[in-house]
Structure formats: C-alpha cells, structure tokens
Tab-separated table of C-alpha atoms and ligand atoms in Angstrom:
chain	number	residue	atom	x	y	z
A	19	MET	CA	113.603	93.093	68.103
A	20	THR	CA	109.669	91.983	68.934
A	21	HIS	CA	108.221	88.026	68.082
A	22	SER	CA	104.323	87.928	66.935
A	23	ILE	CA	102.922	84.558	67.884
A	24	PRO	CA	99.801	83.867	65.982
A	25	SER	CA	97.493	81.923	68.088
A	26	ILE	CA	93.800	81.542	67.510
A	27	GLU	CA	93.962	77.864	68.680
A	28	ASN	CA	95.736	79.159	72.263
A	29	LYS	CA	98.960	76.589	70.296
A	30	SER	CA	101.860	76.475	73.211
A	31	PRO	CA	104.433	79.306	71.821
A	32	THR	CA	107.571	78.484	70.621
A	33	GLN	CA	109.232	81.304	71.276
A	34	ALA	CA	108.255	81.102	75.053
A	35	ASP	CA	110.726	77.444	74.796
A	36	SER	CA	113.858	80.098	74.382
A	37	TYR	CA	113.238	82.350	77.297
A	38	THR	CA	113.954	81.519	80.756
A	39	ILE	CA	111.930	80.524	83.235
A	40	LEU	CA	111.108	83.269	86.225
A	41	THR	CA	109.775	81.590	89.305
A	42	PHE	CA	110.011	84.294	91.544
A	43	PRO	CA	107.324	84.164	93.843
A	44	GLU	CA	106.351	88.210	94.088
A	45	ILE	CA	105.793	87.337	90.544
A	46	ALA	CA	102.033	86.277	90.048
A	47	ASP	CA	101.042	89.506	92.164
A	48	ALA	CA	103.304	91.691	90.422
A	49	MET	CA	101.050	90.287	87.320
A	50	ALA	CA	97.780	90.445	88.757
A	51	HIS	CA	98.869	94.709	89.511
A	52	ILE	CA	99.814	95.225	85.946
A	53	ASN	CA	97.274	93.319	84.398
A	54	GLU	CA	94.270	95.594	86.630
A	55	GLU	CA	96.317	98.604	86.644
A	56	HIS	CA	98.511	99.398	83.848
A	57	VAL	CA	96.168	97.944	80.826
A	58	ASP	CA	96.982	101.378	79.065
A	59	GLU	CA	101.052	100.802	79.673
A	60	LEU	CA	100.072	96.980	77.916
A	61	LEU	CA	98.339	99.068	75.134
A	62	GLY	CA	101.440	100.969	74.884
A	63	PHE	CA	104.132	98.653	74.935
A	64	LEU	CA	102.109	96.865	72.332
A	65	GLN	CA	101.340	99.874	69.421
A	66	VAL	CA	105.051	101.005	69.819
A	67	PHE	CA	107.212	97.554	69.731
A	68	THR	CA	104.960	95.453	67.477
A	69	SER	CA	103.735	95.318	64.061
A	70	LEU	CA	100.077	96.462	64.944
A	71	LYS	CA	98.130	99.197	64.155
A	72	SER	CA	95.771	101.728	66.939
A	73	ASP	CA	93.384	101.228	64.757
A	74	GLU	CA	93.064	97.122	65.529
A	75	LEU	CA	94.363	98.283	69.425
A	76	VAL	CA	91.014	100.521	69.906
A	77	GLY	CA	88.499	97.848	71.729
A	78	ALA	CA	91.365	95.076	72.612
A	79	ASN	CA	91.980	93.471	75.489
A	80	VAL	CA	94.782	93.041	76.236
A	81	GLN	CA	96.644	90.843	79.344
A	82	LEU	CA	100.563	90.266	80.660
A	83	THR	CA	100.144	86.280	80.364
A	84	ALA	CA	103.793	86.184	81.203
A	85	VAL	CA	107.241	87.307	82.571
A	86	TYR	CA	110.736	85.551	81.355
A	87	ALA	CA	113.853	86.758	82.685
A	88	GLU	CA	114.198	88.127	79.134
A	89	ALA	CA	110.785	89.261	77.746
A	90	ILE	CA	106.851	89.447	78.981
A	91	ALA	CA	104.583	88.236	76.965
A	92	LEU	CA	101.596	89.597	76.632
A	93	GLN	CA	98.551	88.514	74.638
A	94	ILE	CA	96.101	90.281	73.437
A	95	GLN	CA	92.208	89.738	72.506
A	96	PHE	CA	91.229	91.773	69.203
A	97	ASP	CA	87.210	92.954	69.165
A	98	ASP	CA	85.865	92.002	66.113
A	99	THR	CA	82.372	92.621	67.005
A	100	LYS	CA	82.283	94.426	63.722
A	101	LYS	CA	83.524	91.299	61.819
A	102	THR	CA	80.974	88.102	61.379
A	103	SER	CA	83.973	85.217	62.165
A	104	THR	CA	82.383	84.629	66.065
A	105	GLN	CA	86.047	82.830	66.647
A	106	THR	CA	87.937	85.537	69.205
A	107	ARG	CA	91.106	86.521	67.127
A	108	GLU	CA	93.937	85.894	69.808
A	109	GLN	CA	97.414	87.294	69.298
A	110	THR	CA	100.938	86.699	71.790
A	111	PHE	CA	103.724	89.667	71.351
A	112	PHE	CA	107.029	89.378	73.179
A	113	ILE	CA	108.576	92.344	74.631
A	114	PRO	CA	112.079	92.003	75.157
A	115	PHE	CA	113.371	93.904	78.292
A	116	ILE	CA	116.486	96.110	77.815
A	117	ALA	CA	119.006	93.498	79.973
A	118	PRO	CA	117.709	90.148	80.799
A	119	ILE	CA	116.146	90.186	85.087
A	120	THR	CA	118.270	88.115	87.416
A	121	GLN	CA	117.003	89.693	90.596
A	122	MET	CA	112.888	90.100	91.852
A	123	GLU	CA	113.774	94.178	91.778
A	124	GLU	CA	115.444	94.019	88.844
A	125	LEU	CA	111.593	93.677	86.732
A	126	ASN	CA	110.354	97.031	88.577
A	127	THR	CA	113.925	99.012	85.951
A	128	GLN	CA	112.962	96.853	83.466
A	129	TYR	CA	109.614	97.679	83.174
A	130	ILE	CA	110.244	101.631	83.785
A	131	LEU	CA	112.682	101.651	81.293
A	132	LEU	CA	110.062	99.620	78.844
A	133	LYS	CA	107.407	102.441	79.821
A	134	GLN	CA	110.408	105.349	78.979
A	135	LYS	CA	110.651	104.401	75.535
A	136	ALA	CA	107.398	103.468	74.787
A	137	ASP	CA	105.853	107.015	76.331
A	138	LYS	CA	109.067	108.732	74.283
A	139	LYS	CA	108.363	106.981	71.214
A	140	LEU	CA	103.880	107.923	71.796
A	141	GLY	CA	105.098	111.660	72.894
A	142	LYS	CA	103.937	111.396	76.434
A	143	LYS	CA	105.542	112.293	79.203
A	144	THR	CA	107.044	109.810	81.370
A	145	ILE	CA	108.010	108.551	84.709
A	146	LYS	CA	111.815	109.201	85.702
A	147	LEU	CA	114.335	107.657	87.708
A	148	THR	CA	115.860	111.044	88.846
A	149	LYS	CA	117.426	111.849	92.579
A	150	GLN	CA	115.690	115.224	93.720
A	151	ARG	CA	117.065	117.058	97.394
A	152	PHE	CA	114.367	119.285	98.794
A	153	VAL	CA	115.305	121.095	102.118
A	154	VAL	CA	112.786	121.673	104.526
A	155	GLN	CA	111.419	125.301	105.811
A	156	ASP	CA	108.847	124.799	107.143
A	157	SER	CA	105.483	122.508	108.074
A	158	ARG	CA	102.223	123.038	109.658
A	159	MET	CA	98.616	121.725	109.252
A	160	ILE	CA	96.368	122.851	107.328
A	161	SER	CA	93.227	120.815	107.402
A	162	LYS	CA	92.689	118.847	110.669
A	163	ASN	CA	94.809	115.607	109.222
A	164	MET	CA	96.329	116.998	106.769
A	165	LEU	CA	100.125	117.968	106.738
A	166	ARG	CA	101.379	120.560	104.787
A	167	LEU	CA	105.547	120.658	104.042
A	168	ILE	CA	107.314	123.417	102.727
A	169	LEU	CA	110.362	123.050	100.497
A	170	THR	CA	112.263	124.563	98.797
A	171	VAL	CA	114.635	123.354	96.098
A	172	PRO	CA	117.980	125.227	95.370
A	173	HIS	CA	119.620	126.592	92.149
A	174	LEU	CA	122.202	124.376	92.137
A	175	ASN	CA	120.851	121.304	92.969
A	176	ALA	CA	122.773	118.621	91.822
A	177	ILE	CA	123.747	115.999	94.590
A	178	GLY	CA	127.286	114.672	93.818
A	179	ASP	CA	125.521	111.982	91.345
A	180	THR	CA	126.063	111.880	87.800
A	181	SER	CA	125.486	109.525	86.723
A	182	ASN	CA	122.594	109.041	83.878
A	183	HIS	CA	119.706	107.348	85.810
A	184	HIS	CA	120.530	110.168	88.532
A	185	ARG	CA	120.498	113.457	87.433
A	186	SER	CA	119.385	116.740	88.903
A	187	SER	CA	115.908	117.412	87.540
A	188	SER	CA	113.829	121.082	88.086
A	189	VAL	CA	110.771	120.887	89.658
A	190	PRO	CA	107.667	121.041	87.124
A	191	ILE	CA	105.146	124.171	88.261
A	192	ASN	CA	102.770	123.535	85.619
A	193	GLU	CA	102.152	120.346	86.213
A	194	ALA	CA	99.424	118.166	88.978
A	195	GLY	CA	99.870	115.257	90.251
A	196	TYR	CA	103.663	115.582	89.963
A	197	ALA	CA	104.612	112.619	92.278
A	198	TYR	CA	107.870	112.116	94.029
A	199	LEU	CA	108.799	108.899	95.461
A	200	PHE	CA	110.415	110.007	98.522
A	201	ASP	CA	112.869	108.281	100.177
A	202	LEU	CA	112.285	107.841	104.172
A	203	GLU	CA	115.190	105.929	104.509
A	204	HIS	CA	117.459	109.527	104.356
A	205	ASN	CA	115.451	110.208	106.703
A	206	ARG	CA	115.486	107.434	108.957
A	207	SER	CA	117.300	108.720	112.503
A	208	VAL	CA	115.147	111.207	113.104
A	209	ALA	CA	111.770	109.617	112.302
A	210	LYS	CA	111.111	108.560	115.507
A	211	ILE	CA	109.808	111.272	117.122
A	212	PRO	CA	106.932	110.465	119.996
A	213	ASN	CA	103.915	110.807	117.847
A	214	GLU	CA	101.263	112.588	120.227
A	215	GLY	CA	97.292	112.364	118.749
A	216	ALA	CA	98.227	108.555	116.752
A	217	ASP	CA	95.898	106.618	116.223
A	218	ASN	CA	97.627	103.952	118.438
A	219	SER	CA	94.993	100.968	116.556
A	220	ILE	CA	97.737	100.763	114.425
A	221	ASP	CA	100.562	98.265	115.768
A	222	LYS	CA	103.810	98.976	114.727
A	223	SER	CA	105.049	95.673	115.432
A	224	GLU	CA	103.044	94.591	112.693
A	225	GLN	CA	103.392	96.900	110.144
A	226	PRO	CA	107.645	97.218	108.287
A	227	GLU	CA	109.457	100.131	108.068
A	228	ARG	CA	108.017	101.296	104.548
A	229	ALA	CA	111.691	102.911	102.524
A	230	HIS	CA	110.188	105.353	100.377
A	231	CYS	CA	106.580	106.586	99.330
A	232	TYR	CA	104.929	108.532	97.152
A	233	TYR	CA	103.289	111.937	97.890
A	234	THR	CA	102.608	114.399	94.820
A	235	LEU	CA	103.872	118.174	94.171
A	236	ARG	CA	100.781	120.082	95.316
A	237	LYS	CA	101.939	122.954	94.454
A	238	ALA	CA	105.309	124.745	93.230
A	239	TRP	CA	106.834	128.237	92.578
A	240	GLN	CA	109.698	129.726	91.427
A	241	THR	CA	111.382	132.245	93.850
A	242	SER	CA	114.736	134.569	94.044
A	243	ASP	CA	116.689	131.595	95.227
A	244	GLY	CA	114.872	128.572	94.150
A	245	VAL	CA	111.881	126.872	93.869
A	246	GLN	CA	109.231	126.897	96.725
A	247	ALA	CA	106.895	123.548	97.300
A	248	TRP	CA	104.713	122.289	98.973
A	249	VAL	CA	103.383	119.032	100.232
A	250	ASP	CA	100.443	117.969	101.839
A	251	VAL	CA	101.018	114.385	103.637
A	252	PHE	CA	97.937	113.081	105.301
A	253	LEU	CA	98.586	111.804	108.609
A	254	HIS	CA	96.291	108.403	108.925
A	255	GLY	CA	97.758	107.047	112.208
A	256	ASP	CA	101.535	105.618	113.688
A	257	THR	CA	102.781	104.661	110.083
A	258	SER	CA	106.230	105.362	108.225
A	259	GLY	CA	104.876	108.278	105.769
A	260	GLY	CA	103.146	109.637	107.913
A	261	ASN	CA	105.454	109.765	110.926
A	262	TRP	CA	108.594	110.556	108.102
A	263	ALA	CA	106.775	114.143	107.476
A	264	ARG	CA	105.748	114.829	110.963
A	265	SER	CA	108.970	114.653	112.303
A	266	LEU	CA	110.691	116.720	109.594
A	267	GLN	CA	112.051	120.353	110.530
A	268	ALA	CA	113.363	122.944	109.388
A	269	GLY	CA	117.248	122.599	107.903
A	270	ASP	CA	116.528	119.258	107.022
A	271	SER	CA	116.755	117.836	103.412
A	272	VAL	CA	114.768	115.253	101.881
A	273	ILE	CA	115.433	112.352	98.995
A	274	SER	CA	112.673	111.447	96.364
A	275	LYS	CA	114.603	108.808	93.818
A	276	ARG	CA	110.828	108.657	91.348
A	277	GLU	CA	109.263	110.902	89.976
A	278	PHE	CA	106.150	110.580	87.993
A	279	PRO	CA	103.732	112.161	85.876
A	280	GLU	CA	100.470	112.205	86.050
A	281	LYS	CA	97.755	111.342	83.030
A	282	VAL	CA	95.321	114.170	82.820
A	283	GLU	CA	95.368	115.355	79.427
A	284	HIS	CA	92.129	114.551	78.739
A	285	LEU	CA	90.695	117.055	81.202
A	286	ARG	CA	91.132	119.843	78.889
A	287	GLU	CA	87.872	119.501	77.238
A	288	GLY	CA	83.552	118.217	78.623
A	289	GLN	CA	82.013	118.006	81.928
A	290	ALA	CA	84.886	116.604	84.182
A	291	LEU	CA	84.248	114.755	86.930
A	292	LEU	CA	87.191	114.420	89.686
A	293	ILE	CA	86.928	111.966	93.237
A	294	ALA	CA	89.295	111.996	95.696
A	295	ASP	CA	90.208	111.206	98.868
A	296	GLU	CA	92.627	112.023	101.176
A	297	THR	CA	95.883	111.243	99.429
A	298	SER	CA	94.709	112.817	95.889
A	299	MET	CA	92.962	115.879	97.377
A	300	PRO	CA	96.681	117.617	96.766
A	301	THR	CA	96.309	116.037	93.203
A	302	VAL	CA	92.961	117.609	92.467
A	303	ALA	CA	93.283	120.849	94.131
A	304	ARG	CA	96.688	121.936	91.013
A	305	LEU	CA	94.208	120.552	89.267
A	306	LEU	CA	91.130	123.478	89.901
A	307	GLU	CA	94.027	125.535	89.600
A	308	LEU	CA	95.650	124.877	86.817
A	309	TRP	CA	92.235	124.460	85.356
A	310	ASP	CA	92.217	124.996	81.384
A	311	ASN	CA	88.748	124.085	80.602
A	312	PRO	CA	85.950	126.454	79.908
A	313	GLN	CA	83.140	124.234	82.041
A	314	PRO	CA	84.306	123.757	85.576
A	315	PRO	CA	84.443	120.076	87.026
A	316	LEU	CA	82.307	118.630	89.635
A	317	VAL	CA	84.247	117.188	92.561
A	318	LEU	CA	83.267	114.504	94.791
A	319	CYS	CA	85.368	114.162	98.107
A	320	VAL	CA	84.888	112.003	100.331
A	321	THR	CA	86.673	112.433	103.987
A	322	GLU	CA	86.283	109.836	107.227
A	323	ASP	CA	86.757	113.408	108.883
A	324	ALA	CA	83.886	115.743	108.155
A	325	ALA	CA	86.747	118.272	109.612
A	326	ASP	CA	89.398	117.892	106.492
A	327	GLN	CA	86.592	118.885	103.171
A	328	THR	CA	88.039	122.499	104.321
A	329	TYR	CA	90.620	121.069	101.979
A	330	PHE	CA	89.153	122.665	98.739
A	331	ASP	CA	88.335	125.830	100.867
A	332	THR	CA	91.468	127.996	100.118
A	333	VAL	CA	91.434	126.933	95.908
A	334	THR	CA	90.026	128.450	93.424
A	335	LEU	CA	89.634	127.545	90.387
A	336	GLY	CA	92.240	128.626	87.044
A	337	THR	CA	94.134	130.852	88.915
A	338	ASP	CA	97.112	129.213	87.938
A	339	SER	CA	96.330	128.236	84.890
A	340	ILE	CA	97.572	129.125	80.976
A	341	ASN	CA	95.193	130.170	79.117
A	342	ASN	CA	94.003	131.500	82.357
A	343	ASN	CA	90.435	129.700	80.212
A	344	ALA	CA	88.639	129.366	83.310
A	345	ALA	CA	89.809	132.197	85.661
A	346	ASN	CA	88.598	134.201	82.505
A	347	GLN	CA	85.259	133.113	83.302
A	348	GLN	CA	81.983	134.866	84.797
A	349	ASP	CA	81.269	132.123	86.892
A	350	ASN	CA	85.049	130.062	87.938
A	351	HIS	CA	83.354	128.560	90.771
A	352	PHE	CA	83.263	124.999	91.082
A	353	THR	CA	81.403	122.073	92.656
A	354	VAL	CA	82.438	119.679	95.780
A	355	LEU	CA	80.228	117.613	96.154
A	356	PRO	CA	81.053	116.328	100.075
A	357	LEU	CA	80.992	112.878	101.311
A	358	VAL	CA	81.659	112.329	104.940
A	359	THR	CA	82.524	108.648	106.006
A	360	ASN	CA	83.381	108.597	109.571
A	361	GLN	CA	85.608	105.687	108.661
A	362	VAL	CA	88.560	104.608	106.943
A	363	ASN	CA	88.012	105.107	102.824
A	364	ALA	CA	88.687	101.700	101.366
A	365	GLY	CA	86.929	98.754	99.921
A	366	ARG	CA	84.318	97.909	98.144
A	367	ALA	CA	81.728	98.659	100.193
A	368	LEU	CA	83.107	102.807	99.817
A	369	ALA	CA	83.071	102.406	95.650
A	370	ASP	CA	79.002	102.022	96.380
A	371	LEU	CA	78.591	104.782	98.390
A	372	ILE	CA	80.487	107.293	95.980
A	373	ASP	CA	78.266	105.528	92.983
A	374	LYS	CA	74.729	106.416	95.253
A	375	THR	CA	75.699	109.843	95.681
A	376	LEU	CA	76.703	110.712	92.716
A	377	ALA	CA	73.871	108.558	91.519
A	378	ASP	CA	71.682	110.830	93.874
A	379	TYR	CA	73.163	114.319	92.479
A	380	LEU	CA	72.878	113.379	88.918
A	381	THR	CA	68.870	112.451	89.701
A	382	THR	CA	69.039	116.862	90.954
A	383	HIS	CA	71.788	118.010	88.792
A	384	PRO	CA	71.654	116.124	85.118
A	385	LEU	CA	74.899	116.536	84.330
A	386	HIS	CA	76.832	114.817	81.167
A	387	ILE	CA	80.060	113.762	82.476
A	388	ASP	CA	82.308	113.360	79.363
A	389	LYS	CA	85.557	113.208	81.716
A	390	PHE	CA	86.780	111.296	84.749
A	391	TRP	CA	89.916	111.521	87.022
A	392	SER	CA	90.643	109.998	90.384
A	393	ALA	CA	93.241	108.126	92.472
A	394	LEU	CA	91.454	105.889	95.681
A	395	GLU	CA	92.595	102.855	97.284
A	396	ALA	CA	92.597	99.871	95.585
A	397	GLY	CA	90.004	98.005	96.373
A	398	THR	CA	88.054	101.232	95.717
A	399	ALA	CA	89.654	101.582	92.949
A	400	LYS	CA	89.023	98.312	91.428
A	401	ALA	CA	84.443	97.911	92.633
A	402	LEU	CA	84.896	102.241	91.073
A	403	ARG	CA	86.472	101.086	87.475
A	404	GLY	CA	82.841	98.710	87.187
A	405	LEU	CA	80.643	100.699	88.702
A	406	LEU	CA	80.962	104.017	86.739
A	407	GLN	CA	81.739	101.901	83.410
A	408	GLN	CA	77.696	100.860	83.744
A	409	ARG	CA	77.212	104.545	84.989
A	410	LEU	CA	78.966	106.908	82.314
A	411	GLY	CA	79.711	104.627	80.037
A	412	LEU	CA	83.124	106.629	79.301
A	413	ALA	CA	85.883	105.399	77.295
A	414	ARG	CA	89.379	104.585	78.221
A	415	ALA	CA	90.880	107.274	77.710
A	416	ASP	CA	88.384	109.357	78.624
A	417	SER	CA	88.665	107.790	82.117
A	418	VAL	CA	90.902	107.258	84.248
A	419	ILE	CA	91.164	106.432	87.592
A	420	LYS	CA	94.368	105.309	89.544
A	421	VAL	CA	95.438	103.658	92.746
A	422	TYR	CA	97.109	105.940	95.226
A	423	TRP	CA	97.516	103.784	98.614
A	424	ARG	CA	96.582	99.535	99.693
A	425	LYS	CA	94.868	98.893	102.169
A	426	ASP	CA	96.397	96.363	104.771
B	20	FAD	C1	101.359	108.985	92.920
B	20	FAD	C2	100.171	108.660	94.226
B	20	FAD	C3	100.413	110.295	94.654
B	20	FAD	C4	100.116	110.798	95.541
B	20	FAD	N1	99.842	111.505	96.826
B	20	FAD	C5	99.726	111.583	97.526
B	20	FAD	C6	99.527	112.851	98.782
B	20	FAD	O1	99.929	113.978	98.232
B	20	FAD	N2	99.512	112.455	100.023
B	20	FAD	C7	99.113	111.556	100.792
B	20	FAD	O2	98.755	112.661	102.139
B	20	FAD	N3	99.528	110.715	100.055
B	20	FAD	C8	99.702	110.527	99.061
B	20	FAD	N4	99.789	109.379	98.358
B	20	FAD	C9	99.299	108.108	99.248
B	20	FAD	C10	100.371	107.525	100.109
B	20	FAD	O3	101.892	106.884	99.100
B	20	FAD	C11	99.971	106.514	100.443
B	20	FAD	O4	98.752	106.546	101.308
B	20	FAD	C12	100.775	105.327	101.282
B	20	FAD	O5	100.104	104.247	101.926
B	20	FAD	C13	100.957	106.478	103.087
B	20	FAD	O6	102.286	105.746	103.990
B	20	FAD	P1	102.389	105.482	105.844
B	20	FAD	O7	103.860	104.478	105.638
B	20	FAD	O8	101.439	106.387	105.991
B	20	FAD	O9	101.133	104.098	105.373
B	20	FAD	P2	101.316	102.450	105.077
B	20	FAD	O10	102.755	102.195	105.792
B	20	FAD	O11	101.118	102.365	103.242
B	20	FAD	O12	100.299	102.057	105.507
B	20	FAD	C14	100.300	101.931	107.505
B	20	FAD	C15	98.969	101.648	107.579
B	20	FAD	O13	97.903	102.501	107.198
B	20	FAD	C16	96.739	102.563	106.077
B	20	FAD	N5	96.923	103.282	105.161
B	20	FAD	C17	97.553	103.637	104.098
B	20	FAD	N6	97.723	104.481	103.383
B	20	FAD	C18	96.359	105.320	103.849
B	20	FAD	C19	94.629	106.442	103.997
B	20	FAD	N7	94.956	106.809	102.636
B	20	FAD	N8	94.081	105.597	104.730
B	20	FAD	C20	93.771	104.828	105.551
B	20	FAD	N9	94.511	104.359	105.778
B	20	FAD	C21	95.571	104.143	105.534
B	20	FAD	C22	96.943	100.733	105.507
B	20	FAD	O14	96.365	99.825	105.533
B	20	FAD	C23	98.674	99.757	106.572
B	20	FAD	O15	96.846	99.275	107.903
B	20	FAD	C24	100.128	108.757	96.944
B	20	FAD	C25	100.389	107.556	95.812
B	20	FAD	C26	100.630	107.588	94.933
B	20	FAD	C27	100.936	106.356	94.552
C-alpha cells in the first residue's frame, strides 16, 4: 500500500502522524548519504511503488525527507518548466517497508529489500544478500600497490546455510564491476601479520577494524574444477582491507555476504569516458575486456603512484566481449589518459584536477562524450558530478559516478 499526499503548500502530511518517528542519531547521516548517492534508486521506488508515470519523473528532483519505523517519505519536485504555472509542484509519498524497523542496523536490510523489489519490477539486476565462499589459490603483486587474489569457487558452493537470504550463488563471468562485500571477520585470526612497507602514518589505534569491505570481481572464468576468479586489492597502508588481503594464504577460505552489480548498461553505445582511481581500476579493466560498443572509450586513470599506471598495460579491448563488437574492429585500441597525483586521491581538489585534465585533452582531441562512468572517493565524486554536468551536460541516465570509498 502506498499513500500519496499532494503538498503544494507543504502542509504537514497527515499520514506521517500514523508512523513512528525514529530517533537513532545515525539517521541523519544515512539520509544524507542516500540523497547524495542513491537518487536513481529513489526514482525507481517512485516509479514502481506509486501511480506516477515515468514521464512525470523526467527532470524531477527527489529527496528522502524522513525515515519512520514503518516507511520512508520521499518528496518529489516536478519539473514543470514546460508548463505556464510559476508554482513548484511538490508531492510527498510514503513507501512502506516490508517489516518495521526496530534497530538502526535494520534500515540497511529494509532498504535493500525495497530496492530488490523495485529492481525486479523494473527488470534490473539487483543487490543480493547472498553468502559466497571462495578458496584462496594464490596472490601476487600486479603493479606496485595492487595485490591480486587468485580465488576459486569449487563446484559445490553451498556453505551449509540454505535460508532464503543466504543461498549459494554462481559467479558472474560476463559482468564488469560486480562487487562482493567480503567478511573480514571470517579471517580475522590470520589477519595480524607484520606488515612490511606499510604506511605507518595511519595510526591503527585510531582506526576501528572494519568488519567487511567491498572488492570487485576483476575477472572470473570457468575451469574444469569450477570457477576461478581474480580480486585486485589496492594496498594503501596499514588498513583492515589491505591487511586482510595480504594475510591470505593458499587454502584459506574467504566469505562474502552481499553482492552488488554495477550500473554499466548505458555504455553499450556512443563515445564513453571512464574515470578510475586505484579502487575502480578493476571495474574499468573488466569493462574494457567485455567492451561491446563499436566506439572505443577514453579512460582517465588517476593514481597516486606513477608505477600503478601499468595496471592497464595487459588489458585488451573487447577480448571477452560477447558479440566481439570491439574485438572485431580494425582498431581495438583505447586511450588511457594518465593522471599521477603523488598524493591520496581524494577531495574537491582532485575533482578540479580531473576536470582540468579532461578539458585540456578535449581541446586538443575534439571528442563528443555521450556516456560516462566513474567510481572515486566520496568528496571527489560529489564535486566532480557538478563539474562534469557543466562540462558534458549529460542526461542522468548517461552519467554514472559512484562512491567506492570515503576519506576519513
Ligand atoms: C562497489 C565497490 C567496489 C570496490 N572495489 C574495489 C576493488 O576492486 N579494489 C579495491 O582496492 N578497492 C575497491 N573498493 C574500495 C574499497 O572498498 C575501499 O577503498 C575500502 O575503504 C578499503 O578499506 P580499507 O580497510 O583498506 O580502508 P578503510 O578502513 O576504509 O580506511 C582506512 C584508512 O585508509 C583510507 N583509505 C581508504 N581507502 C583508500 C584509498 N583507496 N586510497 C587511499 N586511502 C584510502 C581512509 O581514509 C582511512 O584513513 C570498492 C568499493 C566499492 C563500494
């Protein structure tokens, strides 16, 4: 059941009175995060759970304005620029959770359940609350600061948990940017090895141990024994994720708790621009191998250390593409525009530098960018969104900029 309240005059919504206000201190941050990074999901909720038509959502602004125990409130400001009325039309909708929230931790699960339901109705790939077990086969450095974990997924992958939320699953072989939320606690007892060459400027006592961390499936392929997979972990000091990856030995098991498909479908046609830092290089590398667009992309690769720019040296455009569109091209060359910063790649200043680097390149190489994908640090992503909107003027559906990490 979904309630809709016309609120042109911003009246206090009567339905809100029947919901339970939540007072968890973390709610404000969670709402700010969703409003900054998950607006497309909120639009999906409005499309699926309300009577609004898709064309009413074009150009509209949506905001999560309240989280109650039983529902979220979404306020939409319609784009009525084409109409003569000078009044901004607003409406608030309440989208009920599948089950009411009693603890802050349950918000994540209830939000994911709404997202799963919406994505299913929209025919989109969605996040999975699935346990997956991998076995470590080997690991090696593939550029100065990038550690490759070589993992296998044995044929029989069930790990004794057959509940609905934790089914065993298959590993996607043809998806770029498919990410796993790895359970670092599972390997905690072995993750305490001394850490040579680590940047000890990060004081461990101030850094709480992370319980889990997202890493992307760099590549996976079928073998006679099951599936083999690569996961590339950027080592940037004495941190939970890096220490977890360094400590893993052949034969260790590794468990993930959640799986997350990346939004890359818009890249199938047009001139694409991909911008990666060290954490999103694995996604971009797989995108390139699976490239299924006749036009090769422009890749802007930003690394702190010049030595990590070699990451793309062994990547060939379209080698694993299903239709072999790009691989069949005479010229399956893609351009990497390197940007070496000699500092941690975070914040607004990096966004300005990326924008300037791109502007300089486009002055000497006049390309019309039609599509864009990137994943960066939160502050950089926020600033770059505005800058690239001004520079490229792309529609919301053609421009994806994700947050892969957050600088403290
Ligand atoms: C969907 C998704 C996919 C991802 N895929 C990958 C992947 O394939 N490979 C990969 O390496 N990362 C990937 N990441 C990013 C990774 O999850 C984060 O960088 C994570 O914060 C690393 O955890 P940590 O324990 O090393 O550091 P944290 O515990 O997060 O932080 C410890 C300290 O390190 C700093 N820090 C964190 N990340 C970085 C960084 N990248 N550079 C510099 N300083 C940093 C923090 O500011 C803090 O001071 C992905 C993230 C998402 C959301």
